């Protein structure tokens, strides 16, 4: 692809400023390029990795990774496979800058010829004995300390409710869950203090109870609400980290052929990716159990404790210093606190009370967002983040904006099939100075995100320790809002005689002012905003999501618009909303007055 420039951007020294070059707009038909088969052994190996990650059977060397369905999470998995194949550390940015097999193979050839940086030590099982005290990962350690501050809270619970429709074999279901407990050490792990440091202990054997609560006799009109109430109560019940398992499973019978499985786990042993692993393995194990077949799952190459030990071994010395230097530069100077207008005065101490508000983006808008991302060489997340930054600027007037996000941190193939707490938090700081067009803002966000991905291995707790920001009990450190895109579409698993459909349970908590999670569901995007109820009313967050949708519609229609032009579009929509609210309040007041007069006249 080509971009015509009036002049080349230069550095202060008169050299070409490559970072200032605009990203070329990709041809939307790149995914249908003329097929050219791999020509060299390296191209063959690269193409094989691409096909595995993208789930393709045919791939030409000029096909574009992102046009064929790739995104940043899949790019991370691709880098992991190329590392294993070629034994070199390939930066994630390489996939964005050389997004075809031919280009990437050429870069790998050059890296091999020049003796490029070799990969980190392999991730292998560590020697252990039953009951041995093992170190925590950095993320686990941070969560353990936070849990000590609020030991009787459910802030770090994660709950998923799964509806099972059809004839359920309860014995096979219980057997399947216990097989997973046997298979994944994280599900048999407890945490305690030893010699003034937290340690994890893996229990050799553990049986998980799966109680059945029969609600089928409850009146039909009340049954669903009762089940949801029980799920919510379970989500809000705390765990004792010193007692394994840190997972509860409850089976609710709604009708003879309809059940609800409520899974609640402490975040210290799981994350969103882990739930997908759990559901996938449950489907395989349940199918094998009811068919009387042996287990069909391959052996796990490592366990979570192996990763924790490897992480502590690798992230030290020069490597840790190099990561720290990049983040210190990106987050230099005073870190802005995002001052969203609130419905109530912020208290001196966060209570973490929260609620959920949701909205669905239409298939048409979802497709337009994908198309804009592809044309500009960005991922969908980058486009959503750029628009979110504009929205936050509208609300606050701030031009130095920090948004948090999650990264799966599964950048080694050995970790992809594990249940465990791998997710890391990224701090994404974007400048909105000089009234950029949305296209320019996309380039800025792309640069910020790619650099963050490249240095994602620095644990968030290490970053907080390194930056040592001014602490306040009013705010979370480093960022107050978060945007997370779950790239993997919500799946509906088919079991013999059963259909599984997952649903979200409101925990009633929020660790941030606002955490906007976006999930791809078939051809739509689902927005789920977890927000602090100490600060915001539900109507305020619902309106924020409405304005976000308005803004997304504007940027896909006219990505050349400047920041302040986009703000004006949002402001106009906001003004219409407030006028309608004022009119509704006035009408309600008049109706109340008329009612009083009618009563007085009787």
Coordinates of C-alpha atoms in Angstrom, one line a residue:
X1 CA 0.0 0.0 0.0
X2 CA 1.1 3.6 -0.7
X3 CA 0.5 6.9 1.1
X4 CA 1.2 10.2 -0.8
X5 CA 2.9 12.8 1.4
X6 CA 3.5 16.5 0.7
X7 CA 6.8 16.2 2.6
X8 CA 8.7 13.6 4.6
X9 CA 8.6 14.1 8.4
X10 CA 12.1 14.8 9.8
X11 CA 13.7 14.6 13.2
X12 CA 15.3 17.7 14.8
X13 CA 18.6 16.3 13.3
X14 CA 17.2 16.4 9.8
X15 CA 16.8 12.6 9.5
X16 CA 13.7 10.7 8.4
X17 CA 11.3 10.4 11.4
X18 CA 10.0 6.9 10.7
X19 CA 7.6 7.0 13.7
X20 CA 5.9 10.0 12.3
X21 CA 5.1 8.3 9.0
X22 CA 1.4 7.6 8.6
X23 CA 0.2 4.0 8.6
X24 CA -0.7 3.0 5.0
X25 CA -4.3 2.3 4.3
X26 CA -4.6 -1.4 3.7
X27 CA -6.5 -2.7 0.6
X28 CA -9.7 -4.2 1.8
X29 CA -9.3 -6.9 -0.7
X30 CA -5.9 -7.9 0.6
X31 CA -7.4 -11.0 2.1
X32 CA -8.3 -12.1 -1.4
X33 CA -4.9 -11.5 -3.0
X34 CA -3.8 -13.8 -5.8
X35 CA -2.6 -17.0 -4.1
X36 CA 1.1 -17.6 -4.2
X37 CA 2.4 -20.6 -2.3
X38 CA 5.4 -20.5 0.0
X39 CA 8.7 -20.6 -1.9
X40 CA 11.3 -21.2 0.8
X41 CA 11.6 -23.4 3.9
X42 CA 11.3 -20.3 6.2
X43 CA 8.1 -19.2 4.3
X44 CA 6.8 -22.7 4.8
X45 CA 7.4 -22.6 8.5
X46 CA 5.9 -19.1 8.9
X47 CA 2.9 -20.0 6.8
X48 CA 2.3 -23.1 9.0
X49 CA 2.3 -21.0 12.1
X50 CA -0.1 -18.5 10.5
X51 CA -2.5 -21.3 9.5
X52 CA -2.5 -22.7 13.0
X53 CA -3.2 -19.4 14.7
X54 CA -5.8 -18.2 12.2
X55 CA -7.5 -21.5 11.7
X56 CA -6.9 -21.5 7.9
X57 CA -6.2 -24.4 5.5
X58 CA -4.8 -22.3 2.7
X59 CA -2.6 -19.2 3.0
X60 CA -0.7 -17.3 0.3
X61 CA 2.6 -15.5 1.1
X62 CA 1.0 -12.1 0.1
X63 CA -2.1 -12.5 2.3
X64 CA -2.4 -9.9 5.0
X65 CA -2.5 -11.2 8.6
X66 CA -5.1 -8.7 9.7
X67 CA -7.2 -9.0 6.6
X68 CA -7.4 -12.8 7.2
X69 CA -8.8 -12.3 10.7
X70 CA -5.8 -11.5 12.8
X71 CA -5.7 -9.1 15.8
X72 CA -3.3 -8.3 18.6
X73 CA -4.1 -11.4 20.7
X74 CA -3.6 -13.7 17.7
X75 CA -0.5 -11.8 16.8
X76 CA 0.9 -12.5 20.2
X77 CA 0.2 -16.2 19.7
X78 CA 1.9 -16.1 16.4
X79 CA 5.0 -14.5 17.9
X80 CA 5.0 -17.3 20.5
X81 CA 5.0 -20.0 17.8
X82 CA 7.7 -18.3 15.7
X83 CA 9.8 -18.0 18.9
X84 CA 9.5 -21.7 19.4
X85 CA 10.2 -22.5 15.7
X86 CA 13.2 -20.2 15.1
X87 CA 14.5 -19.6 18.6
X88 CA 14.5 -15.8 18.4
X89 CA 12.6 -13.0 20.1
X90 CA 10.5 -11.3 17.4
X91 CA 8.9 -8.1 18.5
X92 CA 5.1 -8.0 18.2
X93 CA 5.4 -4.8 16.2
X94 CA 6.9 -7.0 13.4
X95 CA 3.5 -8.5 12.7
X96 CA 2.0 -5.0 12.2
X97 CA 4.9 -3.7 10.1
X98 CA 5.4 -6.8 8.0
X99 CA 2.0 -8.4 7.9
X100 CA 2.5 -10.9 5.1
X101 CA 4.2 -14.2 5.1
X102 CA 6.7 -13.0 2.5
X103 CA 7.7 -9.9 4.4
X104 CA 7.8 -11.6 7.8
X105 CA 9.9 -14.5 6.5
X106 CA 12.4 -12.0 5.0
X107 CA 12.7 -10.3 8.4
X108 CA 13.2 -13.6 10.2
X109 CA 15.9 -14.5 7.7
X110 CA 17.7 -11.2 8.4
X111 CA 17.4 -11.7 12.1
X112 CA 18.8 -15.2 11.9
X113 CA 21.7 -14.0 9.8
X114 CA 22.6 -11.1 12.1
X115 CA 22.5 -13.2 15.2
X116 CA 19.4 -11.5 16.6
X117 CA 18.5 -11.6 20.3
X118 CA 17.9 -15.2 21.3
X119 CA 14.7 -16.3 23.0
X120 CA 14.4 -16.4 26.8
X121 CA 15.1 -19.6 28.7
X122 CA 12.5 -22.3 28.0
X123 CA 9.5 -22.7 30.2
X124 CA 9.8 -26.1 31.7
X125 CA 8.5 -28.0 34.8
X126 CA 10.4 -27.3 38.0
X127 CA 11.3 -30.0 40.5
X128 CA 8.7 -30.3 43.3
X129 CA 7.5 -32.5 46.0
X130 CA 4.0 -32.8 47.6
X131 CA 3.2 -30.0 50.0
X132 CA 6.2 -27.9 48.8
X133 CA 5.9 -24.2 49.3
X134 CA 6.3 -22.4 45.9
X135 CA 6.7 -18.8 45.0
X136 CA 3.8 -16.7 43.7
X137 CA 3.9 -15.0 40.3
X138 CA 4.2 -11.2 40.5
X139 CA 0.5 -10.8 39.7
X140 CA -0.5 -13.3 42.3
X141 CA 1.7 -11.6 44.9
X142 CA 0.0 -8.2 44.2
X143 CA -3.5 -9.7 44.5
X144 CA -2.5 -11.6 47.7
X145 CA -1.4 -8.3 49.3
X146 CA -4.6 -6.5 48.2
X147 CA -6.7 -9.4 49.6
X148 CA -5.0 -9.0 52.9
X149 CA -6.2 -5.4 53.1
X150 CA -9.8 -6.5 52.6
X151 CA -9.8 -10.2 53.6
X152 CA -13.6 -10.6 53.9
X153 CA -14.5 -9.1 50.6
X154 CA -15.5 -10.5 47.2
X155 CA -13.7 -7.8 45.2
X156 CA -11.6 -10.4 43.4
X157 CA -14.2 -13.0 42.7
X158 CA -15.0 -13.9 39.2
X159 CA -18.3 -15.6 38.5
X160 CA -19.8 -17.2 35.4
X161 CA -23.2 -18.7 35.1
X162 CA -23.8 -21.3 32.4
X163 CA -27.2 -22.4 31.3
X164 CA -27.5 -26.1 30.3
X165 CA -30.5 -26.9 28.2
X166 CA -31.3 -30.6 27.6
X167 CA -31.0 -33.9 29.5
X168 CA -28.1 -33.5 31.9
X169 CA -26.1 -36.4 33.4
X170 CA -25.2 -34.9 36.8
X171 CA -22.7 -37.6 37.7
X172 CA -20.8 -37.1 34.4
X173 CA -20.8 -33.3 35.1
X174 CA -19.4 -33.8 38.6
X175 CA -16.8 -36.2 37.3
X176 CA -15.7 -33.8 34.5
X177 CA -15.2 -30.9 37.0
X178 CA -13.1 -33.1 39.3
X179 CA -11.1 -34.3 36.4
X180 CA -10.2 -30.7 35.7
X181 CA -9.3 -30.2 39.4
X182 CA -6.9 -33.2 39.0
X183 CA -5.5 -31.9 35.7
X184 CA -4.9 -28.2 36.7
X185 CA -2.7 -27.6 39.8
X186 CA -4.1 -24.0 40.1
X187 CA -7.5 -25.5 41.1
X188 CA -5.8 -27.4 44.0
X189 CA -3.7 -24.5 45.3
X190 CA -3.9 -22.5 48.5
X191 CA -2.0 -19.5 49.7
X192 CA -0.4 -18.7 53.0
X193 CA 2.4 -16.7 54.7
X194 CA 5.8 -18.4 55.3
X195 CA 8.8 -16.6 56.7
X196 CA 7.0 -13.3 56.1
X197 CA 6.4 -14.0 52.4
X198 CA 3.4 -15.4 50.6
X199 CA 3.7 -18.9 49.2
X200 CA 1.5 -21.2 47.3
X201 CA 0.9 -24.9 48.2
X202 CA -0.4 -27.4 45.7
X203 CA -2.5 -30.2 47.3
X204 CA -1.9 -33.7 45.9
X205 CA -5.6 -34.6 46.0
X206 CA -8.8 -32.6 46.3
X207 CA -12.4 -33.5 45.7
X208 CA -14.7 -30.7 44.6
X209 CA -18.3 -30.8 45.8
X210 CA -21.0 -29.8 43.3
X211 CA -24.2 -29.4 45.3
X212 CA -27.6 -29.5 43.5
X213 CA -30.3 -27.0 44.5
X214 CA -33.7 -27.9 43.0
X215 CA -35.7 -24.8 42.1
X216 CA -38.2 -26.7 39.8
X217 CA -41.0 -26.4 42.5
X218 CA -40.6 -22.6 42.6
X219 CA -43.4 -20.8 40.7
X220 CA -42.3 -20.3 37.1
X221 CA -42.7 -16.5 37.4
X222 CA -40.2 -16.4 40.3
X223 CA -37.8 -19.2 39.3
X224 CA -35.4 -17.2 37.1
X225 CA -35.2 -14.3 39.6
X226 CA -34.5 -16.8 42.4
X227 CA -31.7 -18.5 40.5
X228 CA -30.1 -15.2 39.6
X229 CA -30.3 -14.1 43.3
X230 CA -28.5 -17.3 44.3
X231 CA -25.9 -16.8 41.7
X232 CA -25.4 -13.2 42.8
X233 CA -25.1 -14.2 46.5
X234 CA -22.4 -16.8 45.5
X235 CA -20.5 -14.2 43.5
X236 CA -20.4 -11.9 46.6
X237 CA -19.3 -14.6 49.1
X238 CA -15.6 -14.3 49.9
X239 CA -12.9 -17.0 49.8
X240 CA -10.3 -17.8 52.4
X241 CA -7.1 -18.0 50.4
X242 CA -5.5 -20.4 52.8
X243 CA -8.2 -23.0 52.1
X244 CA -8.3 -24.8 48.8
X245 CA -10.2 -25.1 46.5
X246 CA -10.6 -21.4 45.6
X247 CA -13.5 -22.4 43.3
X248 CA -17.1 -23.1 44.0
X249 CA -19.5 -24.8 41.6
X250 CA -23.3 -24.9 42.3
X251 CA -25.9 -26.6 40.1
X252 CA -29.3 -25.0 40.1
X253 CA -32.2 -27.1 38.6
X254 CA -34.8 -24.8 37.0
X255 CA -36.7 -27.6 35.1
X256 CA -35.9 -31.3 34.5
X257 CA -34.3 -30.3 31.2
X258 CA -32.8 -26.9 32.3
X259 CA -30.0 -26.2 34.8
X260 CA -27.8 -23.3 35.7
X261 CA -24.2 -24.0 36.7
X262 CA -22.7 -21.2 38.8
X263 CA -18.9 -21.1 38.8
X264 CA -17.2 -18.7 41.2
X265 CA -13.4 -18.5 41.4
X266 CA -10.9 -16.2 43.1
X267 CA -9.0 -14.2 40.6
X268 CA -5.7 -15.4 42.1
X269 CA -6.1 -18.7 40.3
X270 CA -7.9 -17.7 37.1
X271 CA -8.7 -15.0 34.5
X272 CA -11.0 -14.6 31.5
X273 CA -8.9 -16.8 29.2
X274 CA -8.9 -19.5 31.9
X275 CA -12.7 -19.6 31.8
X276 CA -12.6 -20.4 28.1
X277 CA -10.1 -23.2 28.8
X278 CA -12.4 -24.5 31.5
X279 CA -15.5 -24.5 29.3
X280 CA -13.7 -26.1 26.4
X281 CA -12.3 -28.9 28.6
X282 CA -15.6 -29.4 30.3
X283 CA -17.2 -30.0 26.9
X284 CA -14.6 -32.6 26.0
X285 CA -14.6 -34.3 29.4
X286 CA -18.3 -34.5 29.7
X287 CA -18.7 -35.9 26.2
X288 CA -16.1 -38.6 27.0
X289 CA -17.7 -39.4 30.4
X290 CA -21.2 -40.0 29.0
X291 CA -19.9 -42.1 26.1
X292 CA -17.8 -44.2 28.5
X293 CA -14.6 -43.1 26.7
X294 CA -11.2 -42.4 28.2
X295 CA -10.0 -38.8 28.7
X296 CA -9.3 -37.1 25.3
X297 CA -7.3 -34.2 26.5
X298 CA -3.5 -34.0 25.8
X299 CA -1.1 -33.8 28.8
X300 CA -0.2 -30.2 29.9
X301 CA 3.4 -29.3 29.2
X302 CA 3.7 -27.2 32.4
X303 CA 1.6 -26.0 35.3
X304 CA 1.0 -22.5 36.6
X305 CA 3.6 -22.8 39.4
X306 CA 6.2 -23.5 36.7
X307 CA 5.3 -20.3 35.0
X308 CA 5.5 -18.4 38.3
X309 CA 9.0 -19.7 39.0
X310 CA 10.1 -19.1 35.4
X311 CA 8.8 -15.5 35.5
X312 CA 10.8 -14.7 38.7
X313 CA 13.9 -16.3 37.2
X314 CA 13.7 -14.2 33.9
X315 CA 12.4 -10.9 35.1
X316 CA 15.4 -9.6 36.9
X317 CA 18.7 -7.8 36.2
X318 CA 19.3 -6.3 32.7
X319 CA 16.0 -7.5 31.2
X320 CA 13.9 -6.0 34.0
X321 CA 15.9 -2.7 33.8
X322 CA 15.4 -2.5 30.0
X323 CA 11.6 -3.0 30.4
X324 CA 11.5 -0.5 33.2
X325 CA 13.4 2.2 31.2
X326 CA 10.8 2.1 28.4
X327 CA 7.8 2.4 30.8
X328 CA 9.5 5.2 32.8
X329 CA 10.0 7.2 29.6
X330 CA 6.4 6.6 28.4
X331 CA 5.0 7.6 31.8
X332 CA 7.4 10.4 32.7
X333 CA 6.2 13.5 34.4
X334 CA 3.1 14.1 36.5
X335 CA 0.6 11.4 35.8
X336 CA -2.9 12.8 35.2
X337 CA -5.9 11.8 37.3
X338 CA -8.9 11.4 35.1
X339 CA -11.6 13.7 36.6
X340 CA -14.9 12.4 35.2
X341 CA -17.9 14.5 36.3
X342 CA -19.7 12.5 38.9
X343 CA -23.2 12.4 40.3
X344 CA -21.9 12.4 43.9
X345 CA -18.8 13.8 45.6
X346 CA -15.9 11.4 45.7
X347 CA -15.4 10.1 49.2
X348 CA -12.0 9.9 50.9
X349 CA -12.0 6.1 50.7
X350 CA -13.0 3.8 47.9
X351 CA -15.7 1.4 48.9
X352 CA -15.6 -0.6 45.6
X353 CA -19.4 -0.7 45.4
X354 CA -20.4 -1.2 41.8
X355 CA -22.9 -2.2 39.2
X356 CA -23.2 -3.1 35.5
X357 CA -24.7 -1.3 32.6
X358 CA -24.7 -2.7 29.1
X359 CA -25.4 -1.8 25.5
X360 CA -25.2 -3.6 22.1
X361 CA -23.7 -2.1 18.9
X362 CA -25.5 -3.0 15.7
X363 CA -23.9 -5.5 13.2
X364 CA -23.7 -2.6 10.7
X365 CA -21.6 -0.4 13.1
X366 CA -19.5 -3.3 14.2
X367 CA -18.6 -4.1 10.6
X368 CA -17.8 -0.5 9.9
X369 CA -15.5 -0.4 12.9
X370 CA -13.7 -3.6 11.6
X371 CA -13.4 -2.0 8.1
X372 CA -11.9 1.3 9.5
X373 CA -9.5 -0.7 11.6
X374 CA -8.3 -2.7 8.6
X375 CA -8.0 0.3 6.3
X376 CA -5.8 2.1 8.8
X377 CA -3.6 -0.8 9.8
X378 CA -5.0 -0.8 13.3
X379 CA -6.7 -3.5 15.4
X380 CA -10.3 -3.1 16.5
X381 CA -9.1 -2.4 20.0
X382 CA -6.9 0.5 18.8
X383 CA -9.9 2.0 17.1
X384 CA -12.2 1.6 20.1
X385 CA -9.5 3.0 22.4
X386 CA -9.0 6.1 20.2
X387 CA -12.7 6.8 20.2
X388 CA -12.8 6.2 24.0
X389 CA -10.0 8.8 24.5
X390 CA -12.1 11.3 22.5
X391 CA -15.1 10.6 24.7
X392 CA -13.1 11.0 27.9
X393 CA -11.7 14.3 26.5
X394 CA -15.3 15.4 26.0
X395 CA -16.2 14.7 29.6
X396 CA -13.0 16.1 31.2
X397 CA -11.4 18.5 28.8
X398 CA -8.1 16.7 29.5
X399 CA -5.6 16.2 26.6
X400 CA -3.2 13.9 28.5
X401 CA -5.3 10.8 29.0
X402 CA -4.4 7.5 30.6
X403 CA -6.6 4.4 30.2
X404 CA -5.8 1.0 31.6
X405 CA -6.3 -2.2 29.7
X406 CA -5.7 -6.0 30.2
X407 CA -3.4 -8.1 28.2
X408 CA -3.7 -11.9 28.3
X409 CA 0.1 -12.3 28.9
X410 CA -0.1 -15.8 27.3
X411 CA 2.8 -15.0 25.0
X412 CA 4.3 -18.4 25.2
X413 CA 2.6 -21.4 23.7
X414 CA 3.0 -23.5 26.8
X415 CA 0.6 -21.3 28.7
X416 CA -2.3 -21.3 26.3
X417 CA -4.0 -24.4 27.7
X418 CA -3.6 -23.5 31.4
X419 CA -6.0 -22.3 34.0
X420 CA -4.3 -19.6 36.0
X421 CA -3.8 -15.9 36.7
X422 CA -1.7 -14.7 33.8
X423 CA -3.5 -11.4 32.8
X424 CA -1.4 -8.3 33.2
X425 CA -2.6 -4.6 33.2
X426 CA -1.2 -2.1 30.7
X427 CA -1.1 1.7 31.2
X428 CA -1.9 3.4 27.9
X429 CA -1.1 7.1 27.8
X430 CA -2.2 9.1 24.8
X431 CA -1.7 12.8 24.0
X432 CA -4.6 14.6 22.4
X433 CA -2.7 17.8 21.8
X434 CA -2.9 19.9 18.7
X435 CA -6.4 19.0 17.8
X436 CA -5.6 15.8 15.8
X437 CA -7.9 14.3 13.2
X438 CA -9.2 10.9 14.2
X439 CA -6.9 9.3 11.7
X440 CA -3.9 11.0 13.3
X441 CA -5.2 10.0 16.8
X442 CA -5.4 6.4 15.5
X443 CA -1.7 6.5 14.6
X444 CA -0.9 7.8 18.0
X445 CA -2.9 5.1 19.8
X446 CA -1.4 2.5 17.5
X447 CA 2.1 3.6 18.5
X448 CA 1.2 3.6 22.2
X449 CA -0.4 0.2 22.1
X450 CA 2.4 -1.5 20.1
X451 CA 5.0 -0.2 22.5
X452 CA 3.0 -1.4 25.4
X453 CA 2.5 -4.8 23.8
X454 CA 6.3 -5.1 23.2
X455 CA 7.0 -4.5 26.9
X456 CA 3.9 -6.2 28.4
X457 CA 6.0 -8.6 30.4
X458 CA 6.7 -6.0 33.1
X459 CA 4.2 -6.9 35.9
X460 CA 1.8 -4.1 36.8
X461 CA 2.9 -4.2 40.5
X462 CA 6.5 -3.7 39.4
X463 CA 5.4 -0.7 37.3
X464 CA 3.5 0.8 40.3
X465 CA 6.6 0.2 42.5
X466 CA 8.9 1.7 39.9
X467 CA 6.8 4.9 39.2
X468 CA 5.8 5.3 42.9
X469 CA 2.9 7.6 42.1
X470 CA 1.4 9.8 44.7
X471 CA -1.0 7.5 46.5
X472 CA -4.6 8.3 47.5
X473 CA -7.3 6.2 49.0
X474 CA -9.7 8.0 46.7
X475 CA -8.3 6.6 43.4
X476 CA -6.8 3.4 42.0
X477 CA -3.1 4.0 41.1
X478 CA -2.0 5.0 37.6
X479 CA -5.4 4.9 36.0
X480 CA -9.1 5.3 37.0
X481 CA -10.8 3.9 33.9
X482 CA -10.1 0.8 31.8
X483 CA -11.1 -0.4 28.4
X484 CA -10.8 -4.1 27.6
X485 CA -11.7 -5.9 24.4
X486 CA -12.3 -9.6 24.5
X487 CA -11.2 -10.6 21.0
X488 CA -12.4 -14.2 21.2
X489 CA -16.1 -14.3 20.3
X490 CA -18.5 -15.7 23.0
X491 CA -18.9 -19.4 22.1
X492 CA -21.9 -21.6 22.4
X493 CA -20.7 -25.2 23.1
X494 CA -22.7 -28.2 22.0
X495 CA -22.6 -31.2 24.3
X496 CA -24.4 -34.5 23.5
X497 CA -28.0 -33.7 24.3
X498 CA -27.1 -30.3 25.8
X499 CA -26.6 -26.7 24.8
X500 CA -24.3 -24.5 26.9
X501 CA -24.8 -20.7 27.0
X502 CA -22.9 -18.4 29.4
X503 CA -24.2 -15.3 31.1
X504 CA -22.7 -12.6 33.2
X505 CA -23.4 -12.2 36.9
X506 CA -23.3 -8.8 38.6
X507 CA -20.8 -9.0 41.5
X508 CA -21.9 -5.6 42.8
X509 CA -18.3 -4.3 42.9
X510 CA -16.1 -2.1 40.9
X511 CA -12.4 -1.5 41.6
X512 CA -12.3 1.5 39.3
X513 CA -14.4 4.5 38.5
X514 CA -15.3 2.9 35.2
X515 CA -14.3 -0.4 33.5
X516 CA -15.7 -0.8 30.0
X517 CA -15.5 -4.4 28.7
X518 CA -16.3 -5.0 25.1
X519 CA -17.1 -8.5 23.8
X520 CA -17.5 -9.7 20.2
X521 CA -20.6 -11.8 20.0
X522 CA -21.3 -13.1 16.5
X523 CA -21.6 -10.0 14.4
X524 CA -22.2 -7.5 17.2
X525 CA -20.2 -5.8 19.9
X526 CA -21.5 -6.0 23.5
X527 CA -20.6 -3.1 25.8
X528 CA -20.5 -3.9 29.5
X529 CA -19.7 -1.0 31.8
X530 CA -18.7 -1.9 35.4
X531 CA -18.9 1.4 37.4
X532 CA -18.6 2.8 40.9
X533 CA -22.1 3.3 42.3
X534 CA -20.5 5.7 44.9
X535 CA -19.9 8.1 42.0
X536 CA -22.4 7.4 39.2
X537 CA -26.1 6.7 38.7
X538 CA -27.1 4.0 36.3
X539 CA -28.7 6.6 34.0
X540 CA -25.4 8.5 33.8
X541 CA -23.4 5.4 32.6
X542 CA -26.2 4.4 30.2
X543 CA -26.0 7.9 28.6
X544 CA -22.2 7.6 28.5
X545 CA -22.5 4.4 26.5
X546 CA -25.1 6.0 24.2
X547 CA -22.6 8.9 23.5
X548 CA -19.9 6.4 22.9
X549 CA -22.0 4.7 20.2
X550 CA -22.8 8.1 18.7
X551 CA -19.1 8.9 18.6
X552 CA -18.2 5.5 17.0
X553 CA -20.8 6.2 14.3
X554 CA -19.2 9.6 13.6
X555 CA -15.6 8.3 13.3
X556 CA -16.5 5.5 10.9
X557 CA -18.4 7.9 8.7
X558 CA -15.8 10.7 8.7
X559 CA -12.4 9.6 10.2
X560 CA -10.8 12.7 8.8
X561 CA -12.7 14.9 11.4
X562 CA -10.7 16.8 13.9
X563 CA -10.9 16.1 17.7
X564 CA -12.9 19.2 18.4
X565 CA -15.3 18.5 15.6
X566 CA -15.9 15.1 17.1
X567 CA -16.4 16.7 20.5
X568 CA -19.0 19.0 19.0
X569 CA -20.9 16.1 17.6
X570 CA -21.0 14.4 21.0
X571 CA -21.8 17.7 22.7
X572 CA -24.8 18.1 20.4
X573 CA -26.1 14.6 21.2
X574 CA -25.5 15.3 24.9
X575 CA -27.5 18.6 24.7
X576 CA -30.5 16.8 23.1
X577 CA -30.4 14.2 25.9
X578 CA -30.4 16.9 28.6
X579 CA -33.2 18.9 27.0
X580 CA -35.3 15.7 26.8
X581 CA -34.5 14.9 30.4
X582 CA -35.5 18.5 31.5
X583 CA -38.7 18.3 29.5
X584 CA -39.6 14.9 31.0
X585 CA -38.9 16.3 34.5
X586 CA -41.1 19.3 33.8
X587 CA -43.9 17.1 32.4
X588 CA -43.7 14.9 35.5
X589 CA -43.9 17.9 37.7
X590 CA -47.0 19.3 35.9
X591 CA -48.7 15.9 36.1
X592 CA -48.0 15.7 39.8
X593 CA -49.5 19.2 40.2
X594 CA -52.6 18.3 38.2
X595 CA -53.0 15.2 40.3
X596 CA -52.8 17.2 43.5
X597 CA -55.4 19.7 42.2
X598 CA -57.8 17.0 41.2
X599 CA -57.6 15.4 44.7
X600 CA -58.1 18.8 46.3
X601 CA -61.2 19.4 44.1
X602 CA -62.9 16.2 45.3

